JSON list of C-alpha atoms and ligand atoms in Angstrom, two decimals:
[
{"chain": "A", "resi": 157, "resn": "MET", "atom": "CA", "xyz": [-10.08, 21.28, 0.26]},
{"chain": "A", "resi": 158, "resn": "HIS", "atom": "CA", "xyz": [-8.33, 19.92, -2.76]},
{"chain": "A", "resi": 159, "resn": "ARG", "atom": "CA", "xyz": [-8.93, 16.30, -3.67]},
{"chain": "A", "resi": 160, "resn": "PRO", "atom": "CA", "xyz": [-7.60, 15.08, -7.01]},
{"chain": "A", "resi": 161, "resn": "SER", "atom": "CA", "xyz": [-9.94, 12.87, -9.00]},
{"chain": "A", "resi": 162, "resn": "LEU", "atom": "CA", "xyz": [-8.81, 9.33, -9.63]},
{"chain": "A", "resi": 163, "resn": "ASP", "atom": "CA", "xyz": [-8.80, 9.82, -13.42]},
{"chain": "A", "resi": 164, "resn": "LEU", "atom": "CA", "xyz": [-5.97, 12.31, -13.13]},
{"chain": "A", "resi": 165, "resn": "LEU", "atom": "CA", "xyz": [-4.08, 10.32, -10.61]},
{"chain": "A", "resi": 166, "resn": "LYS", "atom": "CA", "xyz": [-0.60, 9.17, -11.52]},
{"chain": "A", "resi": 167, "resn": "LYS", "atom": "CA", "xyz": [1.34, 8.65, -8.28]},
{"chain": "A", "resi": 168, "resn": "PHE", "atom": "CA", "xyz": [0.92, 7.77, -4.63]},
{"chain": "A", "resi": 169, "resn": "VAL", "atom": "CA", "xyz": [2.97, 8.65, -1.58]},
{"chain": "A", "resi": 170, "resn": "ILE", "atom": "CA", "xyz": [1.90, 6.45, 1.32]},
{"chain": "A", "resi": 171, "resn": "GLY", "atom": "CA", "xyz": [3.12, 6.70, 4.90]},
{"chain": "A", "resi": 172, "resn": "ASN", "atom": "CA", "xyz": [3.08, 3.52, 6.98]},
{"chain": "A", "resi": 173, "resn": "TRP", "atom": "CA", "xyz": [3.44, 4.82, 10.52]},
{"chain": "A", "resi": 174, "resn": "LYS", "atom": "CA", "xyz": [3.72, 1.31, 11.94]},
{"chain": "A", "resi": 175, "resn": "MET", "atom": "CA", "xyz": [3.71, 1.33, 15.77]},
{"chain": "A", "resi": 176, "resn": "TYR", "atom": "CA", "xyz": [6.21, 4.16, 16.10]},
{"chain": "A", "resi": 177, "resn": "LEU", "atom": "CA", "xyz": [4.04, 6.90, 17.59]},
{"chain": "A", "resi": 178, "resn": "GLY", "atom": "CA", "xyz": [1.77, 7.45, 20.57]},
{"chain": "A", "resi": 179, "resn": "TYR", "atom": "CA", "xyz": [-1.77, 8.81, 20.39]},
{"chain": "A", "resi": 180, "resn": "ARG", "atom": "CA", "xyz": [-0.98, 12.52, 20.81]},
{"chain": "A", "resi": 181, "resn": "GLU", "atom": "CA", "xyz": [2.15, 12.33, 18.66]},
{"chain": "A", "resi": 182, "resn": "SER", "atom": "CA", "xyz": [0.13, 10.80, 15.83]},
{"chain": "A", "resi": 183, "resn": "ILE", "atom": "CA", "xyz": [-2.47, 13.57, 15.89]},
{"chain": "A", "resi": 184, "resn": "ASP", "atom": "CA", "xyz": [0.26, 16.21, 16.01]},
{"chain": "A", "resi": 185, "resn": "LEU", "atom": "CA", "xyz": [2.07, 14.67, 13.05]},
{"chain": "A", "resi": 186, "resn": "ALA", "atom": "CA", "xyz": [-1.16, 14.47, 11.04]},
{"chain": "A", "resi": 187, "resn": "PHE", "atom": "CA", "xyz": [-1.77, 18.18, 11.73]},
{"chain": "A", "resi": 188, "resn": "GLU", "atom": "CA", "xyz": [1.78, 19.06, 10.79]},
{"chain": "A", "resi": 189, "resn": "LEU", "atom": "CA", "xyz": [1.64, 17.11, 7.52]},
{"chain": "A", "resi": 190, "resn": "GLU", "atom": "CA", "xyz": [-1.75, 18.47, 6.58]},
{"chain": "A", "resi": 191, "resn": "ASN", "atom": "CA", "xyz": [-0.46, 22.01, 7.09]},
{"chain": "A", "resi": 192, "resn": "LYS", "atom": "CA", "xyz": [2.82, 21.40, 5.29]},
{"chain": "A", "resi": 193, "resn": "ILE", "atom": "CA", "xyz": [1.22, 19.69, 2.34]},
{"chain": "A", "resi": 194, "resn": "ASN", "atom": "CA", "xyz": [-1.42, 22.33, 1.84]},
{"chain": "A", "resi": 195, "resn": "PHE", "atom": "CA", "xyz": [-1.47, 21.88, -1.88]},
{"chain": "A", "resi": 196, "resn": "VAL", "atom": "CA", "xyz": [-1.40, 18.41, -3.35]},
{"chain": "A", "resi": 197, "resn": "HIS", "atom": "CA", "xyz": [-0.94, 18.35, -7.10]},
{"chain": "A", "resi": 198, "resn": "ASP", "atom": "CA", "xyz": [-3.73, 16.68, -9.04]},
{"chain": "A", "resi": 199, "resn": "SER", "atom": "CA", "xyz": [-1.46, 13.89, -10.11]},
{"chain": "A", "resi": 200, "resn": "LEU", "atom": "CA", "xyz": [-0.38, 12.97, -6.57]},
{"chain": "A", "resi": 201, "resn": "ARG", "atom": "CA", "xyz": [-2.27, 11.32, -3.72]},
{"chain": "A", "resi": 202, "resn": "VAL", "atom": "CA", "xyz": [-0.82, 11.28, -0.21]},
{"chain": "A", "resi": 203, "resn": "VAL", "atom": "CA", "xyz": [-2.15, 8.63, 2.17]},
{"chain": "A", "resi": 204, "resn": "ILE", "atom": "CA", "xyz": [-1.22, 8.29, 5.84]},
{"chain": "A", "resi": 205, "resn": "CYS", "atom": "CA", "xyz": [-1.67, 5.01, 7.72]},
{"chain": "A", "resi": 206, "resn": "PRO", "atom": "CA", "xyz": [-1.51, 5.61, 11.49]},
{"chain": "A", "resi": 207, "resn": "SER", "atom": "CA", "xyz": [-2.29, 3.05, 14.21]},
{"chain": "A", "resi": 208, "resn": "PHE", "atom": "CA", "xyz": [-5.90, 1.92, 14.73]},
{"chain": "A", "resi": 209, "resn": "PRO", "atom": "CA", "xyz": [-6.79, 3.80, 17.96]},
{"chain": "A", "resi": 210, "resn": "VAL", "atom": "CA", "xyz": [-5.99, 7.18, 16.47]},
{"chain": "A", "resi": 211, "resn": "LEU", "atom": "CA", "xyz": [-7.67, 6.81, 13.06]},
{"chain": "A", "resi": 212, "resn": "SER", "atom": "CA", "xyz": [-11.01, 8.33, 14.00]},
{"chain": "A", "resi": 213, "resn": "ALA", "atom": "CA", "xyz": [-9.35, 11.24, 15.81]},
{"chain": "A", "resi": 214, "resn": "ILE", "atom": "CA", "xyz": [-7.19, 12.00, 12.78]},
{"chain": "A", "resi": 215, "resn": "ARG", "atom": "CA", "xyz": [-9.94, 11.79, 10.17]},
{"chain": "A", "resi": 216, "resn": "PRO", "atom": "CA", "xyz": [-11.41, 15.27, 10.90]},
{"chain": "A", "resi": 217, "resn": "VAL", "atom": "CA", "xyz": [-7.94, 16.80, 10.68]},
{"chain": "A", "resi": 218, "resn": "LEU", "atom": "CA", "xyz": [-7.46, 15.69, 7.08]},
{"chain": "A", "resi": 219, "resn": "LYS", "atom": "CA", "xyz": [-8.38, 17.83, 4.10]},
{"chain": "A", "resi": 220, "resn": "ASP", "atom": "CA", "xyz": [-5.89, 17.03, 1.36]},
{"chain": "A", "resi": 221, "resn": "LEU", "atom": "CA", "xyz": [-4.47, 13.83, 2.77]},
{"chain": "A", "resi": 222, "resn": "TYR", "atom": "CA", "xyz": [-6.21, 10.46, 2.70]},
{"chain": "A", "resi": 223, "resn": "LEU", "atom": "CA", "xyz": [-6.52, 7.99, 5.55]},
{"chain": "A", "resi": 224, "resn": "GLY", "atom": "CA", "xyz": [-5.47, 4.35, 5.50]},
{"chain": "A", "resi": 225, "resn": "ALA", "atom": "CA", "xyz": [-5.19, 1.52, 8.03]},
{"chain": "A", "resi": 226, "resn": "GLN", "atom": "CA", "xyz": [-2.23, -0.81, 8.47]},
{"chain": "A", "resi": 227, "resn": "ASP", "atom": "CA", "xyz": [-4.24, -4.05, 8.46]},
{"chain": "A", "resi": 228, "resn": "ALA", "atom": "CA", "xyz": [-7.77, -5.39, 8.82]},
{"chain": "A", "resi": 229, "resn": "GLY", "atom": "CA", "xyz": [-9.58, -8.58, 9.78]},
{"chain": "A", "resi": 230, "resn": "PHE", "atom": "CA", "xyz": [-10.49, -11.18, 7.18]},
{"chain": "A", "resi": 231, "resn": "GLU", "atom": "CA", "xyz": [-14.13, -11.51, 8.22]},
{"chain": "A", "resi": 232, "resn": "SER", "atom": "CA", "xyz": [-16.80, -8.83, 8.21]},
{"chain": "A", "resi": 233, "resn": "ALA", "atom": "CA", "xyz": [-17.94, -9.46, 11.81]},
{"chain": "A", "resi": 234, "resn": "GLY", "atom": "CA", "xyz": [-18.05, -12.15, 14.47]},
{"chain": "A", "resi": 235, "resn": "ALA", "atom": "CA", "xyz": [-16.13, -13.83, 17.26]},
{"chain": "A", "resi": 236, "resn": "TYR", "atom": "CA", "xyz": [-12.63, -12.68, 16.26]},
{"chain": "A", "resi": 237, "resn": "THR", "atom": "CA", "xyz": [-11.09, -11.23, 19.41]},
{"chain": "A", "resi": 238, "resn": "GLY", "atom": "CA", "xyz": [-8.68, -8.44, 18.67]},
{"chain": "A", "resi": 239, "resn": "GLN", "atom": "CA", "xyz": [-9.60, -8.09, 14.99]},
{"chain": "A", "resi": 240, "resn": "ILE", "atom": "CA", "xyz": [-10.79, -4.89, 13.35]},
{"chain": "A", "resi": 241, "resn": "SER", "atom": "CA", "xyz": [-13.28, -5.15, 10.51]},
{"chain": "A", "resi": 242, "resn": "ILE", "atom": "CA", "xyz": [-12.91, -3.40, 7.19]},
{"chain": "A", "resi": 243, "resn": "LYS", "atom": "CA", "xyz": [-16.49, -2.24, 7.61]},
{"chain": "A", "resi": 244, "resn": "MET", "atom": "CA", "xyz": [-15.55, -0.32, 10.75]},
{"chain": "A", "resi": 245, "resn": "LEU", "atom": "CA", "xyz": [-12.46, 1.12, 9.08]},
{"chain": "A", "resi": 246, "resn": "LYS", "atom": "CA", "xyz": [-14.62, 2.32, 6.23]},
{"chain": "A", "resi": 247, "resn": "GLU", "atom": "CA", "xyz": [-17.12, 3.85, 8.68]},
{"chain": "A", "resi": 248, "resn": "ILE", "atom": "CA", "xyz": [-14.41, 5.90, 10.36]},
{"chain": "A", "resi": 249, "resn": "GLY", "atom": "CA", "xyz": [-13.14, 7.20, 7.04]},
{"chain": "A", "resi": 250, "resn": "CYS", "atom": "CA", "xyz": [-10.36, 4.92, 5.85]},
{"chain": "A", "resi": 251, "resn": "ALA", "atom": "CA", "xyz": [-10.13, 4.85, 2.07]},
{"chain": "A", "resi": 252, "resn": "TYR", "atom": "CA", "xyz": [-7.09, 2.55, 2.01]},
{"chain": "A", "resi": 253, "resn": "VAL", "atom": "CA", "xyz": [-5.77, -0.45, 3.90]},
{"chain": "A", "resi": 254, "resn": "ILE", "atom": "CA", "xyz": [-2.29, -2.00, 3.83]},
{"chain": "A", "resi": 255, "resn": "LEU", "atom": "CA", "xyz": [-2.60, -5.79, 3.56]},
{"chain": "A", "resi": 256, "resn": "GLY", "atom": "CA", "xyz": [0.03, -8.51, 3.69]},
{"chain": "A", "resi": 257, "resn": "HIS", "atom": "CA", "xyz": [2.86, -6.34, 4.96]},
{"chain": "A", "resi": 258, "resn": "SER", "atom": "CA", "xyz": [5.95, -8.50, 5.52]},
{"chain": "A", "resi": 259, "resn": "GLU", "atom": "CA", "xyz": [5.90, -7.65, 9.24]},
{"chain": "A", "resi": 260, "resn": "ARG", "atom": "CA", "xyz": [2.39, -9.13, 9.45]},
{"chain": "A", "resi": 261, "resn": "ARG", "atom": "CA", "xyz": [3.50, -12.17, 7.46]},
{"chain": "A", "resi": 262, "resn": "LYS", "atom": "CA", "xyz": [6.53, -12.64, 9.70]},
{"chain": "A", "resi": 263, "resn": "PHE", "atom": "CA", "xyz": [5.30, -11.79, 13.20]},
{"chain": "A", "resi": 264, "resn": "PHE", "atom": "CA", "xyz": [1.63, -12.73, 12.85]},
{"chain": "A", "resi": 265, "resn": "LYS", "atom": "CA", "xyz": [2.03, -15.66, 10.47]},
{"chain": "A", "resi": 266, "resn": "GLU", "atom": "CA", "xyz": [-0.30, -14.24, 7.85]},
{"chain": "A", "resi": 267, "resn": "SER", "atom": "CA", "xyz": [-0.63, -16.46, 4.81]},
{"chain": "A", "resi": 268, "resn": "ASP", "atom": "CA", "xyz": [-1.32, -15.47, 1.21]},
{"chain": "A", "resi": 269, "resn": "GLU", "atom": "CA", "xyz": [-4.72, -17.15, 1.59]},
{"chain": "A", "resi": 270, "resn": "MET", "atom": "CA", "xyz": [-5.61, -14.99, 4.58]},
{"chain": "A", "resi": 271, "resn": "ILE", "atom": "CA", "xyz": [-4.44, -11.91, 2.69]},
{"chain": "A", "resi": 272, "resn": "ASN", "atom": "CA", "xyz": [-6.58, -12.99, -0.26]},
{"chain": "A", "resi": 273, "resn": "ASP", "atom": "CA", "xyz": [-9.67, -13.03, 2.02]},
{"chain": "A", "resi": 274, "resn": "LYS", "atom": "CA", "xyz": [-8.79, -9.58, 3.36]},
{"chain": "A", "resi": 275, "resn": "ILE", "atom": "CA", "xyz": [-8.36, -8.15, -0.15]},
{"chain": "A", "resi": 276, "resn": "LYS", "atom": "CA", "xyz": [-11.80, -9.40, -1.17]},
{"chain": "A", "resi": 277, "resn": "MET", "atom": "CA", "xyz": [-13.32, -8.04, 2.03]},
{"chain": "A", "resi": 278, "resn": "ALA", "atom": "CA", "xyz": [-11.71, -4.62, 1.45]},
{"chain": "A", "resi": 279, "resn": "LEU", "atom": "CA", "xyz": [-12.87, -4.44, -2.16]},
{"chain": "A", "resi": 280, "resn": "ASP", "atom": "CA", "xyz": [-16.42, -5.41, -1.15]},
{"chain": "A", "resi": 281, "resn": "SER", "atom": "CA", "xyz": [-16.37, -2.48, 1.28]},
{"chain": "A", "resi": 282, "resn": "MET", "atom": "CA", "xyz": [-14.89, -0.09, -1.29]},
{"chain": "A", "resi": 283, "resn": "VAL", "atom": "CA", "xyz": [-11.69, 0.31, 0.68]},
{"chain": "A", "resi": 284, "resn": "THR", "atom": "CA", "xyz": [-8.66, 0.18, -1.63]},
{"chain": "A", "resi": 285, "resn": "PRO", "atom": "CA", "xyz": [-6.17, -2.53, -0.67]},
{"chain": "A", "resi": 286, "resn": "ILE", "atom": "CA", "xyz": [-2.44, -1.80, -0.73]},
{"chain": "A", "resi": 287, "resn": "VAL", "atom": "CA", "xyz": [-1.14, -5.34, -1.12]},
{"chain": "A", "resi": 288, "resn": "CYS", "atom": "CA", "xyz": [2.49, -5.88, -0.14]},
{"chain": "A", "resi": 289, "resn": "VAL", "atom": "CA", "xyz": [4.67, -8.46, -1.86]},
{"chain": "A", "resi": 290, "resn": "GLY", "atom": "CA", "xyz": [8.42, -9.00, -1.79]},
{"chain": "A", "resi": 291, "resn": "GLU", "atom": "CA", "xyz": [11.22, -11.51, -1.45]},
{"chain": "A", "resi": 292, "resn": "THR", "atom": "CA", "xyz": [13.70, -12.07, 1.39]},
{"chain": "A", "resi": 293, "resn": "ALA", "atom": "CA", "xyz": [17.48, -11.61, 0.99]},
{"chain": "A", "resi": 294, "resn": "PRO", "atom": "CA", "xyz": [18.21, -15.36, 0.61]},
{"chain": "A", "resi": 295, "resn": "GLU", "atom": "CA", "xyz": [15.44, -15.64, -1.97]},
{"chain": "A", "resi": 296, "resn": "ARG", "atom": "CA", "xyz": [16.96, -12.79, -4.00]},
{"chain": "A", "resi": 297, "resn": "GLN", "atom": "CA", "xyz": [20.45, -14.24, -3.66]},
{"chain": "A", "resi": 298, "resn": "ALA", "atom": "CA", "xyz": [19.14, -17.56, -4.94]},
{"chain": "A", "resi": 299, "resn": "GLY", "atom": "CA", "xyz": [17.70, -15.81, -8.02]},
{"chain": "A", "resi": 300, "resn": "ARG", "atom": "CA", "xyz": [14.14, -16.57, -6.88]},
{"chain": "A", "resi": 301, "resn": "ALA", "atom": "CA", "xyz": [12.86, -13.01, -6.35]},
{"chain": "A", "resi": 302, "resn": "GLN", "atom": "CA", "xyz": [10.49, -13.01, -9.34]},
{"chain": "A", "resi": 303, "resn": "PHE", "atom": "CA", "xyz": [9.27, -16.51, -8.60]},
{"chain": "A", "resi": 304, "resn": "ILE", "atom": "CA", "xyz": [8.44, -15.58, -4.98]},
{"chain": "A", "resi": 305, "resn": "VAL", "atom": "CA", "xyz": [6.69, -12.35, -5.92]},
{"chain": "A", "resi": 306, "resn": "GLY", "atom": "CA", "xyz": [4.82, -14.10, -8.74]},
{"chain": "A", "resi": 307, "resn": "ARG", "atom": "CA", "xyz": [3.61, -16.78, -6.34]},
{"chain": "A", "resi": 308, "resn": "GLN", "atom": "CA", "xyz": [2.49, -14.22, -3.77]},
{"chain": "A", "resi": 309, "resn": "LEU", "atom": "CA", "xyz": [0.54, -12.38, -6.46]},
{"chain": "A", "resi": 310, "resn": "GLU", "atom": "CA", "xyz": [-1.05, -15.57, -7.72]},
{"chain": "A", "resi": 311, "resn": "ARG", "atom": "CA", "xyz": [-2.21, -16.62, -4.25]},
{"chain": "A", "resi": 312, "resn": "CYS", "atom": "CA", "xyz": [-3.14, -13.20, -2.92]},
{"chain": "A", "resi": 313, "resn": "LEU", "atom": "CA", "xyz": [-5.11, -12.26, -6.02]},
{"chain": "A", "resi": 314, "resn": "ALA", "atom": "CA", "xyz": [-6.90, -15.57, -6.63]},
{"chain": "A", "resi": 315, "resn": "GLY", "atom": "CA", "xyz": [-10.49, -14.78, -7.61]},
{"chain": "A", "resi": 316, "resn": "VAL", "atom": "CA", "xyz": [-10.00, -11.02, -7.12]},
{"chain": "A", "resi": 317, "resn": "GLN", "atom": "CA", "xyz": [-11.89, -8.89, -9.60]},
{"chain": "A", "resi": 318, "resn": "LEU", "atom": "CA", "xyz": [-12.04, -5.14, -9.96]},
{"chain": "A", "resi": 319, "resn": "ALA", "atom": "CA", "xyz": [-15.15, -3.42, -11.21]},
{"chain": "A", "resi": 320, "resn": "GLY", "atom": "CA", "xyz": [-16.69, 0.03, -11.12]},
{"chain": "A", "resi": 321, "resn": "VAL", "atom": "CA", "xyz": [-14.75, 2.26, -8.77]},
{"chain": "A", "resi": 322, "resn": "GLN", "atom": "CA", "xyz": [-12.70, -0.50, -7.18]},
{"chain": "A", "resi": 323, "resn": "HIS", "atom": "CA", "xyz": [-8.95, 0.01, -7.27]},
{"chain": "A", "resi": 324, "resn": "LEU", "atom": "CA", "xyz": [-5.89, -1.89, -6.14]},
{"chain": "A", "resi": 325, "resn": "LEU", "atom": "CA", "xyz": [-2.34, -0.99, -5.22]},
{"chain": "A", "resi": 326, "resn": "ILE", "atom": "CA", "xyz": [0.49, -3.50, -5.26]},
{"chain": "A", "resi": 327, "resn": "ALA", "atom": "CA", "xyz": [3.47, -2.47, -3.14]},
{"chain": "A", "resi": 328, "resn": "TYR", "atom": "CA", "xyz": [6.72, -4.16, -4.09]},
{"chain": "A", "resi": 329, "resn": "GLU", "atom": "CA", "xyz": [8.54, -4.24, -0.76]},
{"chain": "A", "resi": 330, "resn": "PRO", "atom": "CA", "xyz": [11.62, -6.47, -0.74]},
{"chain": "A", "resi": 331, "resn": "VAL", "atom": "CA", "xyz": [11.83, -7.76, 2.84]},
{"chain": "A", "resi": 332, "resn": "TRP", "atom": "CA", "xyz": [15.58, -7.10, 2.99]},
{"chain": "A", "resi": 333, "resn": "ALA", "atom": "CA", "xyz": [15.02, -3.41, 2.20]},
{"chain": "A", "resi": 334, "resn": "ILE", "atom": "CA", "xyz": [12.42, -2.74, 4.88]},
{"chain": "A", "resi": 335, "resn": "GLY", "atom": "CA", "xyz": [13.79, -0.73, 7.80]},
{"chain": "A", "resi": 336, "resn": "THR", "atom": "CA", "xyz": [17.39, -1.62, 6.92]},
{"chain": "A", "resi": 337, "resn": "GLY", "atom": "CA", "xyz": [18.58, 1.48, 5.06]},
{"chain": "A", "resi": 338, "resn": "LEU", "atom": "CA", "xyz": [19.37, -0.82, 2.13]},
{"chain": "A", "resi": 339, "resn": "ALA", "atom": "CA", "xyz": [16.92, 0.49, -0.44]},
{"chain": "A", "resi": 340, "resn": "CYS", "atom": "CA", "xyz": [16.49, -1.56, -3.59]},
{"chain": "A", "resi": 341, "resn": "ALA", "atom": "CA", "xyz": [18.45, 0.05, -6.45]},
{"chain": "A", "resi": 342, "resn": "PRO", "atom": "CA", "xyz": [15.95, 1.89, -8.67]},
{"chain": "A", "resi": 343, "resn": "GLU", "atom": "CA", "xyz": [16.91, -0.28, -11.69]},
{"chain": "A", "resi": 344, "resn": "ASP", "atom": "CA", "xyz": [16.17, -3.47, -9.72]},
{"chain": "A", "resi": 345, "resn": "ALA", "atom": "CA", "xyz": [12.90, -2.01, -8.46]},
{"chain": "A", "resi": 346, "resn": "ILE", "atom": "CA", "xyz": [11.98, -1.04, -12.03]},
{"chain": "A", "resi": 347, "resn": "SER", "atom": "CA", "xyz": [12.69, -4.50, -13.36]},
{"chain": "A", "resi": 348, "resn": "MET", "atom": "CA", "xyz": [10.51, -6.05, -10.61]},
{"chain": "A", "resi": 349, "resn": "HIS", "atom": "CA", "xyz": [7.76, -3.54, -11.37]},
{"chain": "A", "resi": 350, "resn": "GLN", "atom": "CA", "xyz": [7.89, -4.53, -15.02]},
{"chain": "A", "resi": 351, "resn": "TYR", "atom": "CA", "xyz": [7.69, -8.17, -14.01]},
{"chain": "A", "resi": 352, "resn": "ILE", "atom": "CA", "xyz": [4.70, -7.49, -11.70]},
{"chain": "A", "resi": 353, "resn": "ARG", "atom": "CA", "xyz": [2.88, -5.58, -14.45]},
{"chain": "A", "resi": 354, "resn": "ARG", "atom": "CA", "xyz": [3.41, -8.50, -16.85]},
{"chain": "A", "resi": 355, "resn": "ALA", "atom": "CA", "xyz": [2.29, -11.02, -14.23]},
{"chain": "A", "resi": 356, "resn": "LEU", "atom": "CA", "xyz": [-0.88, -9.02, -13.51]},
{"chain": "A", "resi": 357, "resn": "ARG", "atom": "CA", "xyz": [-1.94, -9.47, -17.15]},
{"chain": "A", "resi": 358, "resn": "ASP", "atom": "CA", "xyz": [-2.84, -13.04, -16.18]},
{"chain": "A", "resi": 359, "resn": "TYR", "atom": "CA", "xyz": [-5.48, -11.72, -13.78]},
{"chain": "A", "resi": 360, "resn": "PHE", "atom": "CA", "xyz": [-6.69, -8.40, -15.15]},
{"chain": "A", "resi": 361, "resn": "SER", "atom": "CA", "xyz": [-7.54, -6.81, -18.49]},
{"chain": "A", "resi": 362, "resn": "ASP", "atom": "CA", "xyz": [-5.33, -4.12, -20.02]},
{"chain": "A", "resi": 363, "resn": "PHE", "atom": "CA", "xyz": [-8.03, -1.58, -19.25]},
{"chain": "A", "resi": 364, "resn": "THR", "atom": "CA", "xyz": [-8.10, -2.56, -15.58]},
{"chain": "A", "resi": 365, "resn": "LEU", "atom": "CA", "xyz": [-4.32, -2.55, -15.39]},
{"chain": "A", "resi": 366, "resn": "ARG", "atom": "CA", "xyz": [-4.12, 0.93, -16.88]},
{"chain": "A", "resi": 367, "resn": "ASN", "atom": "CA", "xyz": [-6.97, 2.49, -14.92]},
{"chain": "A", "resi": 368, "resn": "ARG", "atom": "CA", "xyz": [-7.47, 0.64, -11.67]},
{"chain": "A", "resi": 369, "resn": "ILE", "atom": "CA", "xyz": [-4.07, -0.66, -10.54]},
{"chain": "A", "resi": 370, "resn": "TRP", "atom": "CA", "xyz": [-0.97, 1.12, -9.27]},
{"chain": "A", "resi": 371, "resn": "ILE", "atom": "CA", "xyz": [2.36, -0.57, -8.51]},
{"chain": "A", "resi": 372, "resn": "ILE", "atom": "CA", "xyz": [4.45, 1.22, -5.93]},
{"chain": "A", "resi": 373, "resn": "TYR", "atom": "CA", "xyz": [7.81, 0.64, -4.25]},
{"chain": "A", "resi": 374, "resn": "GLY", "atom": "CA", "xyz": [8.60, 0.49, -0.52]},
{"chain": "A", "resi": 375, "resn": "GLY", "atom": "CA", "xyz": [11.68, -0.31, 1.56]},
{"chain": "A", "resi": 376, "resn": "SER", "atom": "CA", "xyz": [14.08, 2.29, 3.02]},
{"chain": "A", "resi": 377, "resn": "VAL", "atom": "CA", "xyz": [12.63, 5.11, 0.95]},
{"chain": "A", "resi": 378, "resn": "ASP", "atom": "CA", "xyz": [13.76, 8.43, 2.42]},
{"chain": "A", "resi": 379, "resn": "ARG", "atom": "CA", "xyz": [14.21, 12.12, 1.60]},
{"chain": "A", "resi": 380, "resn": "GLY", "atom": "CA", "xyz": [17.41, 11.40, -0.28]},
{"chain": "A", "resi": 381, "resn": "ASN", "atom": "CA", "xyz": [16.14, 8.70, -2.62]},
{"chain": "A", "resi": 382, "resn": "PHE", "atom": "CA", "xyz": [12.37, 9.04, -2.97]},
{"chain": "A", "resi": 383, "resn": "LEU", "atom": "CA", "xyz": [12.51, 11.06, -6.18]},
{"chain": "A", "resi": 384, "resn": "SER", "atom": "CA", "xyz": [14.52, 8.39, -7.95]},
{"chain": "A", "resi": 385, "resn": "TYR", "atom": "CA", "xyz": [11.51, 6.08, -7.52]},
{"chain": "A", "resi": 386, "resn": "LEU", "atom": "CA", "xyz": [8.74, 8.62, -7.82]},
{"chain": "A", "resi": 387, "resn": "GLN", "atom": "CA", "xyz": [10.02, 10.12, -11.04]},
{"chain": "A", "resi": 388, "resn": "ASP", "atom": "CA", "xyz": [10.34, 6.85, -12.88]},
{"chain": "A", "resi": 389, "resn": "PRO", "atom": "CA", "xyz": [7.43, 6.12, -15.21]},
{"chain": "A", "resi": 390, "resn": "HIS", "atom": "CA", "xyz": [7.39, 2.42, -14.22]},
{"chain": "A", "resi": 391, "resn": "ILE", "atom": "CA", "xyz": [6.91, 3.17, -10.51]},
{"chain": "A", "resi": 392, "resn": "ASP", "atom": "CA", "xyz": [3.53, 4.53, -9.49]},
{"chain": "A", "resi": 393, "resn": "GLY", "atom": "CA", "xyz": [4.53, 5.73, -6.05]},
{"chain": "A", "resi": 394, "resn": "VAL", "atom": "CA", "xyz": [6.28, 4.99, -2.80]},
{"chain": "A", "resi": 395, "resn": "LEU", "atom": "CA", "xyz": [5.41, 3.43, 0.54]},
{"chain": "A", "resi": 396, "resn": "ILE", "atom": "CA", "xyz": [7.45, 5.01, 3.30]},
{"chain": "A", "resi": 397, "resn": "GLY", "atom": "CA", "xyz": [7.85, 3.62, 6.83]},
{"chain": "A", "resi": 398, "resn": "GLY", "atom": "CA", "xyz": [10.58, 4.72, 9.23]},
{"chain": "A", "resi": 399, "resn": "ALA", "atom": "CA", "xyz": [11.50, 7.91, 7.36]},
{"chain": "B", "resi": 473, "resn": "PGA", "atom": "P1", "xyz": [10.72, 1.48, 5.74]},
{"chain": "B", "resi": 473, "resn": "PGA", "atom": "O1", "xyz": [9.36, 0.64, 5.76]},
{"chain": "B", "resi": 473, "resn": "PGA", "atom": "O2", "xyz": [10.48, 2.70, 4.90]},
{"chain": "B", "resi": 473, "resn": "PGA", "atom": "O3", "xyz": [10.98, 1.78, 7.18]},
{"chain": "B", "resi": 473, "resn": "PGA", "atom": "O4", "xyz": [11.77, 0.60, 5.14]},
{"chain": "B", "resi": 473, "resn": "PGA", "atom": "C1", "xyz": [8.54, 0.55, 4.65]},
{"chain": "B", "resi": 473, "resn": "PGA", "atom": "C2", "xyz": [7.37, -0.34, 5.00]},
{"chain": "B", "resi": 473, "resn": "PGA", "atom": "O5", "xyz": [7.53, -1.21, 5.86]},
{"chain": "B", "resi": 473, "resn": "PGA", "atom": "O6", "xyz": [6.27, -0.18, 4.46]}
]
């Protein structure tokens, strides 16, 4: 069992399995990854985010890898048919949760305000949120990418505070790059990461930014290009879906 401490941690590799796999396939893949990645360097944390029904079956399989969920409800408990509480995710061993993914925004009409509630709920439960932000193709073409991402950050992070061992990941995921094979050029990703880091200064202290927040890139990351993101000092990791 080799689990790097957060102080040493520099980069994240996060797998968003979406709804691609069945129950058995998910467990098999978790086994395979855990065996393949049998040594994780201290400076790297690998998180897998399978579908809800398989999370508790996968948890015992994991030694070096961490477990995350792909979404969570915005209330802690109650009459919310179909929702899954962060509390339950925490109980079954999830350390991370993806929130505000563009597919949730698009298909399930999630608003920044809803995502804001979920982030607070996750932090209260000591589950680290991976908050997705990103512009659409027309927004980028209109030169509004930074404005859109800045507004998402402002709304999603309203009233969010980090203390003690609470951490936060921001995933810059341009909508046009997700699942399209059109990865954002590393220089464009870097410039958005720099913008996000500057924007976060409005909400968090320099200490918090340095020690409690990671900004990662996602969108058509694959075997061929992942190092060009991972190796850059401005990019704290990658969020990988289809690949
Ligand atoms: P992709 O998805 O790697 O398939 O583009 C990334 C994501 O949706 O998180």
